[in-house]
mmCIF file of C-alpha atoms in Angstrom:
data_model
loop_
_atom_site.group_PDB
_atom_site.id
_atom_site.type_symbol
_atom_site.label_atom_id
_atom_site.label_comp_id
_atom_site.label_asym_id
_atom_site.label_seq_id
_atom_site.Cartn_x
_atom_site.Cartn_y
_atom_site.Cartn_z
ATOM 1 C CA MET A 1 252.953 -15.082 384.547
ATOM 2 C CA PHE A 2 255.222 -13.105 382.554
ATOM 3 C CA HIS A 3 257.611 -10.407 383.918
ATOM 4 C CA PHE A 4 259.371 -7.613 381.850
ATOM 5 C CA CYS A 5 261.736 -4.828 383.078
ATOM 6 C CA LEU A 6 262.406 -1.602 382.204
ATOM 7 C CA PHE A 7 265.797 0.206 383.470
ATOM 8 C CA SER A 8 265.594 4.242 383.384
ATOM 9 C CA VAL A 9 264.554 7.254 385.259
ATOM 10 C CA SER A 10 267.196 6.606 388.416
ATOM 11 C CA TYR A 11 269.384 3.650 388.895
ATOM 12 C CA LEU A 12 266.527 1.270 390.346
ATOM 13 C CA SER A 13 264.691 -1.290 388.686
ATOM 14 C CA PHE A 14 261.130 -0.939 388.302
ATOM 15 C CA CYS A 15 259.895 -4.678 387.146
ATOM 16 C CA PHE A 16 255.948 -5.429 386.433
ATOM 17 C CA SER A 17 254.521 -9.148 387.096
ATOM 18 C CA VAL A 18 251.371 -9.229 385.009
ATOM 19 C CA TYR A 19 249.488 -12.446 385.507
ATOM 20 C CA THR A 20 247.044 -13.311 382.838
ATOM 21 C CA ILE A 21 245.655 -17.048 381.801
ATOM 22 C CA LEU A 22 246.862 -18.307 378.610
ATOM 23 C CA SER A 23 245.291 -20.955 376.532
ATOM 24 C CA LYS A 24 247.006 -23.407 374.741
ATOM 25 C CA VAL A 25 246.440 -22.143 371.512
ATOM 26 C CA HIS A 26 246.846 -18.370 371.522
ATOM 27 C CA SER A 27 247.870 -15.472 373.740
ATOM 28 C CA ASP A 28 248.541 -12.528 373.341
ATOM 29 C CA ARG A 29 250.892 -10.073 375.952
ATOM 30 C CA ASN A 30 251.187 -5.892 375.258
ATOM 31 C CA VAL A 31 254.670 -4.374 376.518
ATOM 32 C CA TYR A 32 255.191 -0.674 376.305
ATOM 33 C CA PRO A 33 259.071 -0.211 376.470
ATOM 34 C CA SER A 34 260.840 2.934 375.630
ATOM 35 C CA ALA A 35 263.207 3.859 372.781
ATOM 36 C CA GLY A 36 266.789 3.884 373.969
ATOM 37 C CA VAL A 37 266.201 2.120 377.264
ATOM 38 C CA LEU A 38 267.074 -1.047 377.743
ATOM 39 C CA PHE A 39 264.240 -3.986 377.615
ATOM 40 C CA VAL A 40 264.593 -7.243 379.676
ATOM 41 C CA HIS A 41 261.707 -9.455 378.913
ATOM 42 C CA VAL A 42 261.837 -13.413 380.649
ATOM 43 C CA LEU A 43 260.358 -16.096 379.643
ATOM 44 C CA GLU A 44 259.694 -18.914 382.163
ATOM 45 C CA ARG A 45 259.541 -22.358 382.246
ATOM 46 C CA GLU A 46 257.139 -22.626 385.075
ATOM 47 C CA TYR A 47 254.794 -20.635 383.657
ATOM 48 C CA PHE A 48 254.798 -22.798 380.281
ATOM 49 C CA LYS A 49 255.240 -25.913 382.025
ATOM 50 C CA GLY A 50 250.950 -25.648 382.469
ATOM 51 C CA GLU A 51 250.771 -25.573 378.659
ATOM 52 C CA PHE A 52 252.094 -29.351 378.680
ATOM 53 C CA PRO A 53 250.624 -33.219 380.531
ATOM 54 C CA PRO A 54 251.858 -33.636 383.515
ATOM 55 C CA TYR A 55 254.103 -36.990 384.151
ATOM 56 C CA PRO A 56 252.148 -39.799 384.093
ATOM 57 C CA LYS A 57 253.004 -40.761 387.612
ATOM 58 C CA PRO A 58 251.039 -38.518 389.976
ATOM 59 C CA GLY A 59 253.189 -36.867 392.475
ATOM 60 C CA GLU A 60 255.959 -36.970 390.303
ATOM 61 C CA ILE A 61 257.767 -33.267 390.187
ATOM 62 C CA SER A 62 256.863 -32.098 386.345
ATOM 63 C CA ASN A 63 261.085 -30.752 385.064
ATOM 64 C CA ASP A 64 260.026 -30.998 381.105
ATOM 65 C CA PRO A 65 263.335 -29.958 379.264
ATOM 66 C CA ILE A 66 262.028 -26.621 377.682
ATOM 67 C CA THR A 67 263.693 -24.892 374.919
ATOM 68 C CA PHE A 68 262.002 -21.591 373.484
ATOM 69 C CA ASN A 69 261.919 -19.795 369.458
ATOM 70 C CA THR A 70 261.452 -16.301 368.611
ATOM 71 C CA ASN A 71 260.444 -14.759 365.695
ATOM 72 C CA LEU A 72 258.747 -11.645 364.389
ATOM 73 C CA MET A 73 255.360 -12.059 363.245
ATOM 74 C CA GLY A 74 256.375 -12.852 359.357
ATOM 75 C CA TYR A 75 259.808 -13.363 359.175
ATOM 76 C CA PRO A 76 262.110 -16.189 359.947
ATOM 77 C CA ASP A 77 264.165 -14.159 362.971
ATOM 78 C CA ARG A 78 263.848 -11.382 365.476
ATOM 79 C CA PRO A 79 264.677 -7.331 364.717
ATOM 80 C CA GLY A 80 267.456 -6.225 364.489
ATOM 81 C CA TRP A 81 267.979 -5.238 368.079
ATOM 82 C CA LEU A 82 265.814 -7.641 369.850
ATOM 83 C CA ARG A 83 268.079 -10.655 371.411
ATOM 84 C CA TYR A 84 267.722 -13.863 373.030
ATOM 85 C CA ILE A 85 269.623 -16.300 375.091
ATOM 86 C CA GLN A 86 268.875 -19.439 376.959
ATOM 87 C CA ARG A 87 271.429 -21.667 378.632
ATOM 88 C CA THR A 88 269.963 -24.773 378.480
ATOM 89 C CA PRO A 89 267.086 -26.028 378.436
ATOM 90 C CA TYR A 90 266.197 -26.227 382.275
ATOM 91 C CA SER A 91 267.044 -22.325 382.180
ATOM 92 C CA ASP A 92 264.483 -19.403 381.402
ATOM 93 C CA GLY A 93 265.092 -17.643 378.253
ATOM 94 C CA VAL A 94 265.415 -14.089 377.738
ATOM 95 C CA LEU A 95 264.458 -11.532 375.222
ATOM 96 C CA TYR A 96 266.578 -8.445 375.765
ATOM 97 C CA GLY A 97 267.598 -5.190 373.553
ATOM 98 C CA SER A 98 267.523 -1.640 372.963
ATOM 99 C CA PRO A 99 264.604 -0.234 371.073
ATOM 100 C CA THR A 100 265.271 2.190 368.148
ATOM 101 C CA VAL A 101 263.555 5.170 367.191
ATOM 102 C CA GLU A 102 262.684 3.993 364.211
ATOM 103 C CA ASN A 103 260.218 1.476 365.587
ATOM 104 C CA VAL A 104 258.458 4.407 367.642
ATOM 105 C CA GLY A 105 254.985 3.499 367.133
ATOM 106 C CA LYS A 106 255.132 1.059 365.800
ATOM 107 C CA PRO A 107 253.719 -2.304 366.959
ATOM 108 C CA THR A 108 256.280 -5.482 366.866
ATOM 109 C CA ILE A 109 254.571 -8.630 367.409
ATOM 110 C CA ILE A 110 256.976 -11.518 368.383
ATOM 111 C CA GLU A 111 256.156 -15.214 368.086
ATOM 112 C CA ILE A 112 256.993 -17.065 370.789
ATOM 113 C CA THR A 113 256.909 -20.827 370.767
ATOM 114 C CA ALA A 114 257.603 -22.680 373.678
ATOM 115 C CA TYR A 115 259.018 -26.607 373.028
ATOM 116 C CA ASN A 116 259.180 -29.449 375.703
ATOM 117 C CA ARG A 117 261.727 -31.709 374.668
ATOM 118 C CA ARG A 118 260.212 -34.775 376.719
ATOM 119 C CA THR A 119 256.723 -34.930 374.535
ATOM 120 C CA PHE A 120 257.578 -32.518 371.707
ATOM 121 C CA GLU A 121 254.358 -30.363 372.179
ATOM 122 C CA THR A 122 254.424 -26.846 371.381
ATOM 123 C CA ALA A 123 252.594 -23.831 372.914
ATOM 124 C CA ARG A 124 252.817 -20.500 370.941
ATOM 125 C CA HIS A 125 251.921 -17.058 372.528
ATOM 126 C CA ASN A 126 252.308 -13.817 371.064
ATOM 127 C CA LEU A 127 254.454 -10.748 372.586
ATOM 128 C CA ILE A 128 253.363 -7.191 371.259
ATOM 129 C CA ILE A 129 255.837 -4.827 371.876
ATOM 130 C CA ASN A 130 254.584 -0.837 371.650
ATOM 131 C CA ILE A 131 257.748 0.962 371.722
ATOM 132 C CA MET A 132 257.255 4.415 373.031
ATOM 133 C CA SER A 133 258.952 7.641 372.548
ATOM 134 C CA ALA A 134 261.481 8.902 375.577
ATOM 135 C CA GLU A 135 261.687 13.116 376.081
ATOM 136 C CA ASP A 136 264.999 12.603 377.123
ATOM 137 C CA PHE A 137 266.565 10.404 375.050
ATOM 138 C CA PRO A 138 269.303 10.239 374.069
ATOM 139 C CA LEU A 139 270.954 10.928 376.667
ATOM 140 C CA PRO A 140 273.909 13.601 376.077
ATOM 141 C CA TYR A 141 276.940 11.627 378.046
ATOM 142 C CA GLN A 142 277.015 8.044 377.544
ATOM 143 C CA ALA A 143 279.578 5.536 379.184
ATOM 144 C CA GLU A 144 280.389 1.620 378.030
ATOM 145 C CA PHE A 145 281.808 -0.383 380.449
ATOM 146 C CA PHE A 146 283.005 -4.022 380.461
ATOM 147 C CA ILE A 147 282.634 -6.276 382.830
ATOM 148 C CA ARG A 148 284.961 -9.594 383.029
ATOM 149 C CA ASN A 149 283.290 -11.833 385.977
ATOM 150 C CA MET A 150 279.652 -11.457 384.542
ATOM 151 C CA ASN A 151 277.939 -13.844 381.717
ATOM 152 C CA VAL A 152 274.828 -11.607 379.964
ATOM 153 C CA GLU A 153 271.817 -13.480 381.493
ATOM 154 C CA GLU A 154 273.449 -12.959 384.946
ATOM 155 C CA MET A 155 273.597 -9.042 384.282
ATOM 156 C CA LEU A 156 270.534 -9.562 382.918
ATOM 157 C CA ALA A 157 268.702 -10.023 386.183
ATOM 158 C CA SER A 158 266.885 -6.937 387.794
ATOM 159 C CA GLU A 159 268.922 -7.147 391.142
ATOM 160 C CA VAL A 160 272.346 -7.628 389.333
ATOM 161 C CA LEU A 161 271.442 -4.784 387.134
ATOM 162 C CA GLY A 162 270.397 -2.349 389.710
ATOM 163 C CA ASP A 163 273.310 -2.967 391.791
ATOM 164 C CA PHE A 164 275.310 -1.873 388.817
ATOM 165 C CA LEU A 165 272.954 1.215 388.397
ATOM 166 C CA GLY A 166 273.445 1.758 391.847
ATOM 167 C CA ALA A 167 277.556 1.553 391.873
ATOM 168 C CA VAL A 168 277.615 3.485 388.689
ATOM 169 C CA LYS A 169 275.343 6.140 390.933
ATOM 170 C CA ASN A 170 277.562 6.671 393.224
ATOM 171 C CA VAL A 171 280.299 7.302 391.061
ATOM 172 C CA TRP A 172 278.625 9.783 388.446
ATOM 173 C CA GLN A 173 276.089 11.692 390.634
ATOM 174 C CA PRO A 174 273.932 12.494 387.783
ATOM 175 C CA GLU A 175 270.042 13.075 388.160
ATOM 176 C CA ARG A 176 268.193 10.990 385.637
ATOM 177 C CA LEU A 177 270.499 7.404 384.409
ATOM 178 C CA ASN A 178 269.357 4.688 382.316
ATOM 179 C CA ALA A 179 270.829 1.417 380.976
ATOM 180 C CA ILE A 180 271.006 1.512 377.588
ATOM 181 C CA ASN A 181 271.849 -1.304 376.523
ATOM 182 C CA ILE A 182 273.574 -4.564 377.099
ATOM 183 C CA THR A 183 276.038 -6.923 374.919
ATOM 184 C CA SER A 184 277.902 -10.243 375.113
ATOM 185 C CA ALA A 185 281.972 -10.051 374.960
ATOM 186 C CA LEU A 186 281.025 -12.700 372.233
ATOM 187 C CA ASP A 187 278.967 -10.472 370.181
ATOM 188 C CA ARG A 188 281.696 -8.151 369.802
ATOM 189 C CA GLY A 189 284.800 -10.496 368.715
ATOM 190 C CA GLY A 190 285.306 -12.143 372.302
ATOM 191 C CA ARG A 191 286.688 -15.856 372.822
ATOM 192 C CA VAL A 192 284.506 -18.508 374.577
ATOM 193 C CA PRO A 193 285.841 -18.960 377.809
ATOM 194 C CA LEU A 194 288.051 -22.080 378.841
ATOM 195 C CA PRO A 195 285.366 -24.374 381.481
ATOM 196 C CA ILE A 196 288.023 -24.065 384.185
ATOM 197 C CA ASN A 197 287.934 -21.671 387.340
ATOM 198 C CA ASP A 198 284.187 -20.583 387.161
ATOM 199 C CA MET A 199 285.485 -18.006 383.996
ATOM 200 C CA LYS A 200 283.194 -15.962 382.459
ATOM 201 C CA GLU A 201 282.501 -14.679 378.798
ATOM 202 C CA GLY A 202 281.925 -10.870 380.378
ATOM 203 C CA VAL A 203 279.822 -8.400 379.136
ATOM 204 C CA TYR A 204 279.383 -4.759 378.037
ATOM 205 C CA VAL A 205 276.946 -2.351 379.905
ATOM 206 C CA MET A 206 276.124 0.937 378.182
ATOM 207 C CA VAL A 207 274.676 3.481 380.388
ATOM 208 C CA GLY A 208 273.130 7.195 379.739
ATOM 209 C CA ALA A 209 273.231 10.117 382.053
ATOM 210 C CA ASP A 210 272.748 14.176 381.641
ATOM 211 C CA VAL A 211 275.741 15.169 383.793
ATOM 212 C CA PRO A 212 279.541 15.033 382.261
ATOM 213 C CA PHE A 213 281.592 12.404 383.112
ATOM 214 C CA SER A 214 283.018 12.510 386.400
ATOM 215 C CA SER A 215 286.670 12.858 387.178
ATOM 216 C CA CYS A 216 286.950 9.390 388.715
ATOM 217 C CA LEU A 217 285.659 8.231 385.177
ATOM 218 C CA ARG A 218 287.962 10.570 383.314
ATOM 219 C CA GLU A 219 291.174 9.096 385.231
ATOM 220 C CA VAL A 220 291.275 6.111 382.506
ATOM 221 C CA GLU A 221 292.196 9.470 380.229
ATOM 222 C CA ASN A 222 295.056 10.330 381.729
ATOM 223 C CA PRO A 223 298.577 9.546 379.891
ATOM 224 C CA GLN A 224 300.071 7.462 383.178
ATOM 225 C CA ASN A 225 297.023 5.097 382.698
ATOM 226 C CA GLN A 226 296.782 4.704 379.380
ATOM 227 C CA LEU A 227 300.880 4.035 379.473
ATOM 228 C CA ARG A 228 299.697 0.995 381.837
ATOM 229 C CA CYS A 229 296.617 0.379 379.436
ATOM 230 C CA SER A 230 299.348 0.269 376.682
ATOM 231 C CA GLN A 231 301.602 -2.535 378.549
ATOM 232 C CA GLU A 232 298.435 -4.503 379.724
ATOM 233 C CA MET A 233 298.435 -3.888 383.463
ATOM 234 C CA GLU A 234 295.637 -2.322 385.501
ATOM 235 C CA PRO A 235 294.988 1.239 385.743
ATOM 236 C CA VAL A 236 295.187 2.922 389.075
ATOM 237 C CA ILE A 237 291.063 4.176 388.943
ATOM 238 C CA THR A 238 290.291 5.584 392.543
ATOM 239 C CA CYS A 239 287.048 4.558 392.397
ATOM 240 C CA ASP A 240 287.262 1.004 391.624
ATOM 241 C CA LYS A 241 286.685 -0.121 394.920
ATOM 242 C CA LYS A 242 283.263 0.720 394.645
ATOM 243 C CA PHE A 243 282.700 -1.908 391.977
ATOM 244 C CA ARG A 244 285.583 -4.478 393.313
ATOM 245 C CA THR A 245 283.218 -5.869 395.459
ATOM 246 C CA GLN A 246 280.744 -6.993 393.300
ATOM 247 C CA PHE A 247 281.704 -6.492 389.455
ATOM 248 C CA HIS A 248 285.721 -6.830 388.144
ATOM 249 C CA ILE A 249 285.885 -3.905 385.115
ATOM 250 C CA ASP A 250 288.582 -3.650 382.954
ATOM 251 C CA TRP A 251 289.063 -0.023 382.934
ATOM 252 C CA CYS A 252 291.133 0.554 380.095
ATOM 253 C CA LYS A 253 288.004 -0.971 377.829
ATOM 254 C CA ILE A 254 285.940 1.668 379.173
ATOM 255 C CA SER A 255 284.364 4.162 376.616
ATOM 256 C CA LEU A 256 283.384 7.586 377.175
ATOM 257 C CA VAL A 257 281.091 9.542 374.430
ATOM 258 C CA ASP A 258 280.303 12.517 374.846
ATOM 259 C CA ASN A 259 277.482 13.613 371.836
ATOM 260 C CA THR A 260 277.728 16.922 373.334
ATOM 261 C CA LYS A 261 280.779 17.821 371.409
ATOM 262 C CA GLN A 262 279.987 15.792 368.289
ATOM 263 C CA VAL A 263 279.758 17.666 365.575
ATOM 264 C CA SER A 264 276.679 16.959 362.688
ATOM 265 C CA THR A 265 277.487 15.552 359.641
ATOM 266 C CA PHE A 266 273.809 15.643 358.396
ATOM 267 C CA GLN A 267 273.942 17.345 355.000
ATOM 268 C CA GLU A 268 270.194 18.190 353.966
ATOM 269 C CA VAL A 269 268.932 17.014 350.671
ATOM 270 C CA ILE A 270 268.048 18.949 348.028
ATOM 271 C CA ARG A 271 264.613 17.080 346.339
ATOM 272 C CA GLY A 272 264.380 17.789 342.684
ATOM 273 C CA GLU A 273 260.668 17.802 340.960
ATOM 274 C CA GLY A 274 261.550 14.347 340.293
ATOM 275 C CA ILE A 275 260.802 15.015 336.243
ATOM 276 C CA LEU A 276 263.677 12.927 334.236
ATOM 277 C CA PRO A 277 264.605 15.792 331.232
ATOM 278 C CA ASP A 278 263.072 14.998 328.004
ATOM 279 C CA GLY A 279 264.901 12.874 325.351
ATOM 280 C CA GLY A 280 263.058 12.123 322.096
ATOM 281 C CA GLU A 281 260.713 9.553 321.872
ATOM 282 C CA TYR A 282 262.193 6.124 321.796
ATOM 283 C CA LYS A 283 262.722 4.583 318.803
ATOM 284 C CA PRO A 284 262.738 0.747 318.710
ATOM 285 C CA PRO A 285 264.440 -1.006 315.821
ATOM 286 C CA SER A 286 262.883 -1.884 312.918
ATOM 287 C CA ASP A 287 261.597 -5.648 311.808
ATOM 288 C CA THR A 288 263.935 -5.605 308.752
ATOM 289 C CA LEU A 289 267.609 -6.182 309.758
ATOM 290 C CA LYS A 290 270.234 -5.247 307.106
ATOM 291 C CA SER A 291 272.365 -8.460 306.007
ATOM 292 C CA ARG A 292 275.782 -8.524 307.164
ATOM 293 C CA ASP A 293 279.069 -9.756 305.625
ATOM 294 C CA TYR A 294 281.436 -11.376 307.791
ATOM 295 C CA TYR A 295 284.021 -12.357 305.486
ATOM 296 C CA SER A 296 286.185 -9.907 306.261
ATOM 297 C CA ASP A 297 285.952 -10.561 309.778
ATOM 298 C CA PHE A 298 287.119 -13.780 309.009
ATOM 299 C CA LEU A 299 290.220 -12.680 307.119
ATOM 300 C CA ILE A 300 291.331 -10.789 310.136
ATOM 301 C CA THR A 301 290.695 -13.260 312.531
ATOM 302 C CA LEU A 302 292.841 -15.664 310.460
ATOM 303 C CA ALA A 303 295.190 -13.610 308.494
ATOM 304 C CA VAL A 304 296.524 -11.197 311.824
ATOM 305 C CA PRO A 305 297.739 -14.850 313.811
ATOM 306 C CA SER A 306 299.429 -15.616 311.195
ATOM 307 C CA ALA A 307 301.060 -13.676 310.279
ATOM 308 C CA ILE A 308 302.454 -12.958 313.694
ATOM 309 C CA ALA A 309 303.512 -16.519 313.718
ATOM 310 C CA LEU A 310 305.259 -16.202 310.316
ATOM 311 C CA VAL A 311 307.212 -13.546 311.658
ATOM 312 C CA LEU A 312 307.833 -15.276 314.835
ATOM 313 C CA PHE A 313 309.225 -18.269 312.679
ATOM 314 C CA LEU A 314 310.893 -16.346 310.564
ATOM 315 C CA ILE A 315 313.213 -14.537 313.501
ATOM 316 C CA LEU A 316 313.584 -18.182 315.123
ATOM 317 C CA ALA A 317 315.222 -19.763 311.675
ATOM 318 C CA TYR A 318 317.414 -16.305 311.425
ATOM 319 C CA ILE A 319 318.756 -16.415 314.859
ATOM 320 C CA MET A 320 319.047 -20.423 314.725
ATOM 321 C CA CYS A 321 320.495 -20.621 311.458
ATOM 322 C CA CYS A 322 322.405 -17.095 310.266
ATOM 323 C CA ARG A 323 323.270 -15.644 313.344
ATOM 324 C CA ARG A 324 326.791 -17.608 315.191
ATOM 325 C CA GLU A 325 325.521 -17.953 318.106
ATOM 326 C CA GLY A 326 322.855 -20.389 316.596
ATOM 327 C CA VAL A 327 324.930 -22.531 314.146
ATOM 328 C CA ILE A 328 327.379 -22.782 317.659
ATOM 329 C CA GLN A 329 323.917 -24.133 319.300
ATOM 330 C CA LEU A 330 323.435 -26.676 316.268
ATOM 331 C CA VAL A 331 326.854 -27.578 316.170
ATOM 332 C CA HIS A 332 326.686 -28.444 319.738
ATOM 333 C CA HIS A 333 323.634 -30.192 319.762
ATOM 334 C CA SER A 334 324.594 -32.332 316.765
ATOM 335 C CA ALA A 335 327.656 -33.268 318.837
ATOM 336 C CA ILE A 336 325.412 -34.638 321.485
ATOM 337 C CA GLN A 337 323.365 -36.689 319.547
ATOM 338 C CA LYS A 338 326.713 -37.974 317.947
ATOM 339 C CA SER A 339 328.254 -38.495 321.208
ATOM 340 C CA THR A 340 325.171 -40.186 322.543
ATOM 341 C CA LYS A 341 324.935 -42.727 319.514
ATOM 342 C CA GLU A 342 328.527 -44.062 319.350
ATOM 343 C CA LEU A 343 327.841 -44.590 323.332
ATOM 344 C CA ARG A 344 324.560 -46.969 322.692
ATOM 345 C CA ASP A 345 326.781 -48.912 319.926
ATOM 346 C CA MET A 346 329.620 -49.560 322.103
ATOM 347 C CA SER A 347 327.399 -50.976 324.726
ATOM 348 C CA LYS A 348 325.913 -53.255 322.463
ATOM 349 C CA ASN A 349 329.518 -54.491 321.174
ATOM 350 C CA ARG A 350 331.245 -54.352 324.182
ATOM 351 C CA GLU A 351 334.246 -54.933 321.774
ATOM 352 C CA ILE A 352 337.040 -53.807 324.152
ATOM 353 C CA ALA A 353 340.004 -54.855 325.766
ATOM 354 C CA TRP A 354 339.333 -57.385 328.820
ATOM 355 C CA PRO A 355 341.596 -55.430 332.058
ATOM 356 C CA LEU A 356 344.125 -56.890 333.823
ATOM 357 C CA SER A 357 342.587 -58.684 336.546
ATOM 358 C CA THR A 358 341.050 -61.679 333.838
ATOM 359 C CA LEU A 359 343.946 -61.609 331.803
ATOM 360 C CA PRO A 360 345.813 -65.327 332.156
ATOM 361 C CA VAL A 361 348.797 -64.892 334.593
ATOM 362 C CA PHE A 362 351.378 -67.631 335.199
ATOM 363 C CA HIS A 363 351.502 -69.860 338.597
ATOM 364 C CA PRO A 364 354.537 -68.425 340.605
ATOM 365 C CA VAL A 365 356.207 -71.614 341.380
ATOM 366 C CA THR A 366 355.419 -74.217 338.643
ATOM 367 C CA GLY A 367 355.135 -71.339 335.958
ATOM 368 C CA GLU A 368 352.714 -73.187 334.427
ATOM 369 C CA ILE A 369 349.862 -70.968 333.044
ATOM 370 C CA VAL A 370 346.508 -70.356 335.041
ATOM 371 C CA PRO A 371 343.230 -69.606 332.396
ATOM 372 C CA PRO A 372 341.223 -66.422 333.774
ATOM 373 C CA LEU A 373 337.451 -66.965 334.881
ATOM 374 C CA HIS A 374 336.362 -66.616 331.419
ATOM 375 C CA THR A 375 336.275 -68.406 328.271
ATOM 376 C CA ASP A 376 336.388 -66.573 325.052
ATOM 377 C CA SER A 377 333.003 -67.925 323.722
ATOM 378 C CA TYR A 378 331.965 -66.225 327.212
ATOM 379 C CA ASP A 379 328.657 -63.946 326.726
ATOM 380 C CA ASN A 380 330.005 -60.570 327.675
ATOM 381 C CA THR A 381 326.973 -58.641 327.283
ATOM 382 C CA SER A 382 325.808 -60.230 330.435
ATOM 383 C CA MET A 383 328.472 -60.691 332.447
ATOM 384 C CA PRO A 384 327.365 -60.707 336.168
ATOM 385 C CA LEU A 385 329.121 -58.412 338.646
ATOM 386 C CA MET A 386 330.285 -61.343 340.715
ATOM 387 C CA GLN A 387 331.590 -64.775 338.639
ATOM 388 C CA THR A 388 330.800 -67.808 341.023
ATOM 389 C CA GLN A 389 333.597 -69.775 341.674
ATOM 390 C CA GLN A 390 334.278 -73.393 339.535
ATOM 391 C CA ASN A 391 336.371 -76.100 340.182
ATOM 392 C CA LEU A 392 339.632 -75.037 338.491
ATOM 393 C CA PRO A 393 342.839 -76.996 338.929
ATOM 394 C CA HIS A 394 345.052 -76.157 341.718
ATOM 395 C CA GLN A 395 341.455 -75.791 344.023
ATOM 396 C CA THR A 396 340.795 -77.985 347.012
ATOM 397 C CA GLN A 397 337.516 -78.490 348.911
ATOM 398 C CA ILE A 398 337.266 -78.739 351.915
ATOM 399 C CA PRO A 399 334.053 -79.724 353.637
ATOM 400 C CA GLN A 400 333.509 -77.851 356.794
ATOM 401 C CA GLN A 401 330.602 -78.488 359.698
ATOM 402 C CA GLN A 402 328.066 -75.707 361.228
ATOM 403 C CA SER A 403 325.529 -75.707 362.969
ATOM 404 C CA ALA A 404 322.477 -77.920 363.633
ATOM 405 C CA GLY A 405 325.151 -81.171 361.781
ATOM 406 C CA GLU A 406 325.477 -78.985 358.538
ATOM 407 C CA PHE A 407 328.375 -78.830 356.230
ATOM 408 C CA ARG A 408 329.686 -76.676 353.369
ATOM 409 C CA MET A 409 332.416 -77.070 351.323
ATOM 410 C CA THR A 410 335.256 -74.034 350.983
ATOM 411 C CA THR A 411 337.680 -73.883 347.858
ATOM 412 C CA PHE A 412 341.334 -73.240 348.894
ATOM 413 C CA GLN A 413 343.816 -72.635 346.363
ATOM 414 C CA ARG A 414 346.607 -74.819 346.275
ATOM 415 C CA PHE A 415 350.114 -74.362 345.305
ATOM 416 C CA GLU A 416 352.520 -76.660 345.246
ATOM 417 C CA ALA A 417 356.354 -75.916 345.411
ATOM 418 C CA SER A 418 359.191 -78.324 344.664
ATOM 419 C CA ILE A 419 362.524 -78.205 346.318
#
């Protein structure tokens, strides 16, 4: 069993249930939507369960996960105006969209493939969409509402969409009211809501009518409400209470289109006779090509860059050798090199006077000369930063006990005084 709905003529939705026996191999189903009117086709899982074998145990309830794949026959995807949604493998799939006038009179064959995720079996059926022209299309006045507390599959339900069209009819009071299109907020660049507080994605619903917009719908255009919208505040709409019980409408995102005031930009195309002017007969190149001398090209390729490089070299030589600034730079560079060489020679020889802290000193009491901590034959090129203590005269080593019975030697300088 298939369900398809056409939302047109009045605010109430008309749904038809068509019963047919489908074989497992192939079956065609014809539907007749109107151009510019919302078309909804539900792919019911309960029906496709009969295409697959039941559970092996009798008496068990079959609840196989079933997914659907839809595409235009001979193509990998669907037509541009037709969308498809299925939240989980345990929910029904929905085809929806607004047929275009360009496809009127052309049958659109949609291949529907059902996949049983338990048995990996498939069943394929064809849906033939015969788009018919609408006499009152397009309706001159169109309004697009953004409903924040709905997802697209919830809004596509015939009962919910019928309630919304009924609320719009009470506010607008038109003679004809059609649901033109439904679009998920995610298709308009919206963000996926967080899975908290039962947040919804939001959905855009476009409706059309044959009478001008009511004063309630025009209230969003007054300066006070425009200012409140610019400050991200809720505008004051008198008829919002007629929607608030079931639909939370963002009035700042409402769009009102009056097609009667739009200026047509169509320009008539002047077609010619389709004959190009005569340009003579085509003359192909001869079979024998003349030889060409590339010697001059070779000289030009090498001579010009070489001449430019030579001129730049002469200019640089003149600046560095003949100009005062260049000579100063050369002298400065030469002085740096000379100083660097002298420092390197000094670091190799180390032929400099020893500091006063390393010269021989006299004993303050005995007057004896206390030798320095180094000898003249000491290799000063490998002198450590801290020299080791030596057992020199007038020094006494006293053992000191540490923890765990260990001893260490401590050296004291001994001075003798005669009285």
